[in-house]
Coordinates of C-alpha atoms and ligand atoms in Angstrom, one line a residue:
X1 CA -12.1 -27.5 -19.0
X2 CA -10.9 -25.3 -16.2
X3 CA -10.9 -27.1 -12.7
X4 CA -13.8 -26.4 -10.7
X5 CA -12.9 -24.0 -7.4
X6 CA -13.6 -24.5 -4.1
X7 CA -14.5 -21.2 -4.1
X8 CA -18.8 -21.8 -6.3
X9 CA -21.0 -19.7 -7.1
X10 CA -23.9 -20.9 -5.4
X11 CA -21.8 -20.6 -1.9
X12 CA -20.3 -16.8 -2.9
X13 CA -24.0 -15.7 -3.8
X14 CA -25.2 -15.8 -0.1
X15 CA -21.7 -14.5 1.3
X16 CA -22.8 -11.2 3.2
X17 CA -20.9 -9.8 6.3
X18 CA -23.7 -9.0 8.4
X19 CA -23.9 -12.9 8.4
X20 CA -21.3 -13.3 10.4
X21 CA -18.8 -13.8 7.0
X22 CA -15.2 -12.1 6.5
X23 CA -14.7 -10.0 3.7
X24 CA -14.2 -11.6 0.6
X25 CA -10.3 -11.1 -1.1
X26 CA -10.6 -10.6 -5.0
X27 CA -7.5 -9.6 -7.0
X28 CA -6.7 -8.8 -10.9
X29 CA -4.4 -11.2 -12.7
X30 CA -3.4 -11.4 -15.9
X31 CA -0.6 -14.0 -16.7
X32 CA 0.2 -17.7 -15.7
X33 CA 2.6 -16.4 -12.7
X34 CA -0.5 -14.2 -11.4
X35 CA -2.4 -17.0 -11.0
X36 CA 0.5 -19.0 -9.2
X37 CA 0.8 -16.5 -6.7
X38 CA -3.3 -15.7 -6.1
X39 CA -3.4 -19.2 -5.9
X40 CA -0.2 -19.8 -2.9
X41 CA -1.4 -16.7 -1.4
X42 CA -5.3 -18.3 -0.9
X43 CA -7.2 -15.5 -2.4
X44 CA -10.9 -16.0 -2.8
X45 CA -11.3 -14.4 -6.7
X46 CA -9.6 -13.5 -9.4
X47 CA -10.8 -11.4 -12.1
X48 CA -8.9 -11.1 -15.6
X49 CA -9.9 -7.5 -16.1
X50 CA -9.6 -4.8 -18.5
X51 CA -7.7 -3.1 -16.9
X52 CA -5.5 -5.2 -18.7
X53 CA -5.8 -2.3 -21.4
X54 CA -4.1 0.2 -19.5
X55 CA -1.5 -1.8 -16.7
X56 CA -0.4 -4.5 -19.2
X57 CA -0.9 -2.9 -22.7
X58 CA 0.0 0.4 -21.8
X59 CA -3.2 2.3 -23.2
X60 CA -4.7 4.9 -21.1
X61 CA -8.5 3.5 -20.9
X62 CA -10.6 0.4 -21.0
X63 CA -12.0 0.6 -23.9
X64 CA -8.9 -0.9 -25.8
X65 CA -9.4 -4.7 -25.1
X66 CA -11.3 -7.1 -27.3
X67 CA -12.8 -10.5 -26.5
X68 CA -9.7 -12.6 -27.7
X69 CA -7.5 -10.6 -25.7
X70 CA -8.7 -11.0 -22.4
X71 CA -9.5 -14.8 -23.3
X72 CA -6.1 -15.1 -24.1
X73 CA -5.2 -13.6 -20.7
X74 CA -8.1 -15.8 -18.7
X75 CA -6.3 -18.9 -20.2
X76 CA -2.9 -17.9 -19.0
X77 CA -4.1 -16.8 -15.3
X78 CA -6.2 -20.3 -15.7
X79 CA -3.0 -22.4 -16.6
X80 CA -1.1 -20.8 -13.8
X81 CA -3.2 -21.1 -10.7
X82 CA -6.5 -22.9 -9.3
X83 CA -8.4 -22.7 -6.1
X84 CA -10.3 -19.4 -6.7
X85 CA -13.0 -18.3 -8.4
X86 CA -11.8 -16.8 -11.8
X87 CA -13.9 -13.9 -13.1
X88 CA -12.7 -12.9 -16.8
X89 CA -14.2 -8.6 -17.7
X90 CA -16.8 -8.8 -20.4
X91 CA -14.9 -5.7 -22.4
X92 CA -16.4 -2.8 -24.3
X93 CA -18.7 -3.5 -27.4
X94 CA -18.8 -7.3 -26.0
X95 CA -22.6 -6.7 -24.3
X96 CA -23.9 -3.6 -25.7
X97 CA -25.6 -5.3 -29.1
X98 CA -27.8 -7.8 -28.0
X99 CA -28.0 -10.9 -25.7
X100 CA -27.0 -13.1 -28.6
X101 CA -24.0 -11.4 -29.0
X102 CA -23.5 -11.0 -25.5
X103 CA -24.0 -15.3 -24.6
X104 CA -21.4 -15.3 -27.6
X105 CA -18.4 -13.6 -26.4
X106 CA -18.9 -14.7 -22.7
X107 CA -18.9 -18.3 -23.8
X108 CA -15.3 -17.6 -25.3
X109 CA -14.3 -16.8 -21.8
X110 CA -15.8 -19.5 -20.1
X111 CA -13.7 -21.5 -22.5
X112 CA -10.9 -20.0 -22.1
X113 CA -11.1 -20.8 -18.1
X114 CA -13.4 -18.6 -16.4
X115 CA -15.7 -19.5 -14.3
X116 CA -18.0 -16.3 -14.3
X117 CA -17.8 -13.5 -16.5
X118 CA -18.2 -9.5 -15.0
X119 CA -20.1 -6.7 -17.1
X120 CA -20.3 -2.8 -16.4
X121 CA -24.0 -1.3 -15.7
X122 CA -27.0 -0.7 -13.9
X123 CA -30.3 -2.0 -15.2
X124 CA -30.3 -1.5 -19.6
X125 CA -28.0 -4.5 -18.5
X126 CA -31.0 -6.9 -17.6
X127 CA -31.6 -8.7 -20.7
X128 CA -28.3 -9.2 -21.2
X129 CA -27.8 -10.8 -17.9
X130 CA -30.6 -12.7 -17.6
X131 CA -29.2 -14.4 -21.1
X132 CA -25.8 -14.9 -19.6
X133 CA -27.8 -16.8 -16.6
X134 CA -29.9 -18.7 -18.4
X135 CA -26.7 -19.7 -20.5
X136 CA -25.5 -21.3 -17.3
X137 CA -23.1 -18.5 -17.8
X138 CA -22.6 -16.4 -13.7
X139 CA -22.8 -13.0 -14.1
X140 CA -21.0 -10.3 -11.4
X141 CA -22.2 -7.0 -11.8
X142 CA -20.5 -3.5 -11.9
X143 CA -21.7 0.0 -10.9
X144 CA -20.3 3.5 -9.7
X145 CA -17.5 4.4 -11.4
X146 CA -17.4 2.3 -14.7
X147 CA -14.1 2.7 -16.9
X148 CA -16.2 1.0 -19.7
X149 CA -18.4 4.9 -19.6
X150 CA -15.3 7.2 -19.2
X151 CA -16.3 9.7 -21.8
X152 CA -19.8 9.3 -20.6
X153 CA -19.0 10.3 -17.8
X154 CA -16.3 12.6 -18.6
X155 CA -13.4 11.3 -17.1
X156 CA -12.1 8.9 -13.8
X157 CA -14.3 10.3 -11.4
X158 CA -16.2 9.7 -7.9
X159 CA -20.0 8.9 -8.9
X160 CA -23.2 9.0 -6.2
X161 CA -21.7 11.9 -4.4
X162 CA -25.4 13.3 -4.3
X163 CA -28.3 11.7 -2.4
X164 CA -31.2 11.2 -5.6
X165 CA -27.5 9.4 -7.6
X166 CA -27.0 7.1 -4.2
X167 CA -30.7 6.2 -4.6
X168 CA -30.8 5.3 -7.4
X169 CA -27.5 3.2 -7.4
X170 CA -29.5 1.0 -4.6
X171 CA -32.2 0.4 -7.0
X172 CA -29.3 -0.3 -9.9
X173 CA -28.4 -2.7 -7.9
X174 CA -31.4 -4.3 -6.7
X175 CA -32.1 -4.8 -10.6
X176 CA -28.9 -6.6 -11.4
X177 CA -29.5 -8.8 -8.0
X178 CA -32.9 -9.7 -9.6
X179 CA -31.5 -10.4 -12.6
X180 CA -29.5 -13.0 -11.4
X181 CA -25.8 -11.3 -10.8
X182 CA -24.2 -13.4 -7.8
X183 CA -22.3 -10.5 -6.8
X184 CA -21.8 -6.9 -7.8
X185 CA -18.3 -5.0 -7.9
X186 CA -19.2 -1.2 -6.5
X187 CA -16.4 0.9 -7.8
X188 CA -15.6 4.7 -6.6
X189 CA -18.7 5.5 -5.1
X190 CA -18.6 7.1 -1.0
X191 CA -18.4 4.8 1.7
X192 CA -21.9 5.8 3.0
X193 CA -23.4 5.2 -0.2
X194 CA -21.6 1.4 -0.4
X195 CA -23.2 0.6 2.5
X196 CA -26.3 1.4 2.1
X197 CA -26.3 -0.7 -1.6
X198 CA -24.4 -3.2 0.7
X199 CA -27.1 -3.5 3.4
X200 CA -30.7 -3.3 1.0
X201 CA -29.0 -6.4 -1.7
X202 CA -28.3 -10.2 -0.5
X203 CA -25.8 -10.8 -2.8
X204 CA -22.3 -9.7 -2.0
X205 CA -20.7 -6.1 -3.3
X206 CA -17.3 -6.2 -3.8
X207 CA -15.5 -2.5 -3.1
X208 CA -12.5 -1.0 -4.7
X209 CA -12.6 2.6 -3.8
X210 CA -16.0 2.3 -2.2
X211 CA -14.8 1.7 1.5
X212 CA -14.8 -0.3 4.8
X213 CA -18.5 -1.5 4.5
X214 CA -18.7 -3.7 1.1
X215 CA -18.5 -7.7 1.7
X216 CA -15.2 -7.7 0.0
X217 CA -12.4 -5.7 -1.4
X218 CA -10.7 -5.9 -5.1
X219 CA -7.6 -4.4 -6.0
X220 CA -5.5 -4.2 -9.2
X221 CA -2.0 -6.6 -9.3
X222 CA -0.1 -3.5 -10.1
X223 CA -1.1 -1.4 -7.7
X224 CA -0.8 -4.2 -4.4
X225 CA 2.7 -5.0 -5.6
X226 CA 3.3 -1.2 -6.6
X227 CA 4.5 -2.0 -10.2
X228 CA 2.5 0.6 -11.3
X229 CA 4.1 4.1 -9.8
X230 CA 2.7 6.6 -12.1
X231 CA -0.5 7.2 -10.4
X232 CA -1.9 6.4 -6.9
X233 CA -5.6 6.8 -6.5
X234 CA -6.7 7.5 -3.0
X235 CA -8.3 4.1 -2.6
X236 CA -4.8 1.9 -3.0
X237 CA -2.8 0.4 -0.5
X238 CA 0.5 -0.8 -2.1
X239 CA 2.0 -3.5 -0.1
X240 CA 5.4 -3.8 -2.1
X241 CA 7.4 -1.6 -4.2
X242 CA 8.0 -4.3 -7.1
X243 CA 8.9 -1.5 -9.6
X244 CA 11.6 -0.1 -7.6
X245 CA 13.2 -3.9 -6.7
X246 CA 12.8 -4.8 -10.3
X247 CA 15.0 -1.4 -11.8
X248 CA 17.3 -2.0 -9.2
X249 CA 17.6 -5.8 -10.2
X250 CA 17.5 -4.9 -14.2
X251 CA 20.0 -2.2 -13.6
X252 CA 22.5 -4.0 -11.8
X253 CA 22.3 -6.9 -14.3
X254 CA 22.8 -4.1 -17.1
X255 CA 25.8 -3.1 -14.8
X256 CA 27.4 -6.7 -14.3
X257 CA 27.2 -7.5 -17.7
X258 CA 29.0 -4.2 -18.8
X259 CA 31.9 -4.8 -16.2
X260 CA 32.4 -8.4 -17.3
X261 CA 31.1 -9.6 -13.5
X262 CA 28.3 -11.5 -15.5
X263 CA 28.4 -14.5 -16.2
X264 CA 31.2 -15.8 -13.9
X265 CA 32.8 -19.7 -14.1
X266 CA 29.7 -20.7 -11.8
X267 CA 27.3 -19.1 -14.2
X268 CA 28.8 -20.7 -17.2
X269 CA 29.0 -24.5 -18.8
X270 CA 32.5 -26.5 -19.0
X271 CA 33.8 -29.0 -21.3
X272 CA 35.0 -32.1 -19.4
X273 CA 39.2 -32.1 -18.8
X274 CA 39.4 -34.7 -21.6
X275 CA 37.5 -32.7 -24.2
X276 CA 39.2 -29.5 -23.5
X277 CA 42.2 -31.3 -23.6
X278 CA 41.4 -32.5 -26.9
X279 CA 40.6 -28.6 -28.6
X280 CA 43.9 -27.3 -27.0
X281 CA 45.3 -29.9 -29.9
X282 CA 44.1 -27.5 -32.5
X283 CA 44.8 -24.1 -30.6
X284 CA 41.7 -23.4 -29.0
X285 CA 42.5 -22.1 -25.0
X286 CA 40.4 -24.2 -22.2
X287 CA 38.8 -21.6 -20.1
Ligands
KIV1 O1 -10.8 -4.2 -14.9 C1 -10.6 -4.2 -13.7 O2 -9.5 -4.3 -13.1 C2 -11.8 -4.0 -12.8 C3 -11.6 -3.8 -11.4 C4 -11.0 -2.5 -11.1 C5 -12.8 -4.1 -10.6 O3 -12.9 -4.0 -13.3

């Protein structure tokens, strides 16, 4: 069973700014080290997501994940780190059939050591939430930008940008906080229009490119430590350039071992005096 967080549910669901609350810190994790570090660096939520697809697997969408990979991921992060609430992405196909199928495939994630589960959508999403819920199963929503509907939407892009869209995103919204979502992630939407979800809902919104005004931020583990350098969406602050320190590292090993500076005595395991003593009998050289 995972251990229970000190971060719940029930104290996260009531978590707004504009009561007097900082910002809630959520980050992506995928293996047993992420979970080590969101833990040591006191984090608030982690969310196994699919963007596993594209930063770990190397595909160029979302829509590449099944269920048994991201539980497999969940239980690594889960191994590796306690302390925060761990959120594990619902992927593609997992809650677009039915509820049934829906409470099925969360429930492999809750036993693989999440604590909630998150799913993309406005309000065809209700039955399937309200499921999850009465499951026992906590539910964080996600609207805006939704990888899940990238050829819906025909591509990566910005979404509310016009004033009838940012209506109806508040009203999206309102219907997955009725339906019983503890908190909903608003991705790539204007910072006017996170706001305004942010101020008319009482559960938290969670931003990642949907600016200053949501009740807490996410960002994706490769782009904070700035292992991934291909792209760089306007919405990313990197705060360390792992990529470049790791080629550095991996190339200098690649250059020590080539030059014969790897391994050196230090670096290397010695047969006692006695023993070497005893191979030199038939020939062999002590180092
Ligand atoms: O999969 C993911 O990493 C996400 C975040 C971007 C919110 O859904």
């Amino acid at each position: 069973m995972a251990p229970m967080s000190k971060v719940t549910v029930p104290a996260l669901r009531s978590h707004k700014v504009r009561n007097g609350k900082e910002p809630l810190v959520m980050i992506t994790a995928y293996d047993a080290p992420g979970g080590r570090v969101a833990e040591e660096a006191q984090v608030d939520m982690v969310l196994v997501g699919d963007s596993l697809a594209m930063v770990v697997l190397g595909y160029d969408d979302t829509l590449q994940v099944s269920v048994e990979d991201i539980a497999h991921h969940t239980g690594a992060v889960a191994r590796g780190g306690s302390g925060f609430l761990l959120v594990a992405d619902l992927p593609w196909m997992s809650y677009h059939l039915s509820a049934e199928d829906t409470v099925r495939n969360a429930a492999k994630l809750i036993r693989a050591g999440a604590h909630a589960v998150k799913l993309e959508g406005g309000r065809k999403r209700v039955p399937m939430i309200e499921a999850l819920v009465a499951a026992e199963m906590p539910v964080m929503g996600h609207l805006g930008l939704t990888p899940q509907s990238i050829h819906a939407m025909g591509g990566f892009k910005v979404q509310a940008r016009e004033s009838e869209a940012a209506l109806q995103l508040v009203a999206e919204a309102k219907a997955l906080e009725h339906a019983g979502c503890f908190s909903i992630v608003l991705e790539g939407v204007p910072d006017e229009v996170a706001r305004m979800v942010t101020d008319a809902i009482g559960v938290p919104t969670i931003g990642i490119g949907a600016g200053r005004h949501c009740d807490g931020q996410v960002l994706v583990w490769h782009d904070v430590l700035g292992i991934e350098d291909r792209v760089s969406p306007k919405f990313v602050r990197r705060y360390a350039d792992l990529k470049s320190a790791a080629v550095d590292a991996v190339a200098t090993y690649a250059s020590d071992v080539r030059s014969g500076a790897f391994p050196d005595a230090s670096e290397s395991y010695h047969l006692s005096a006695d023993q070497a003593e005893a191979l030199s009998l038939y020939g062999l050289a002590a180092d």
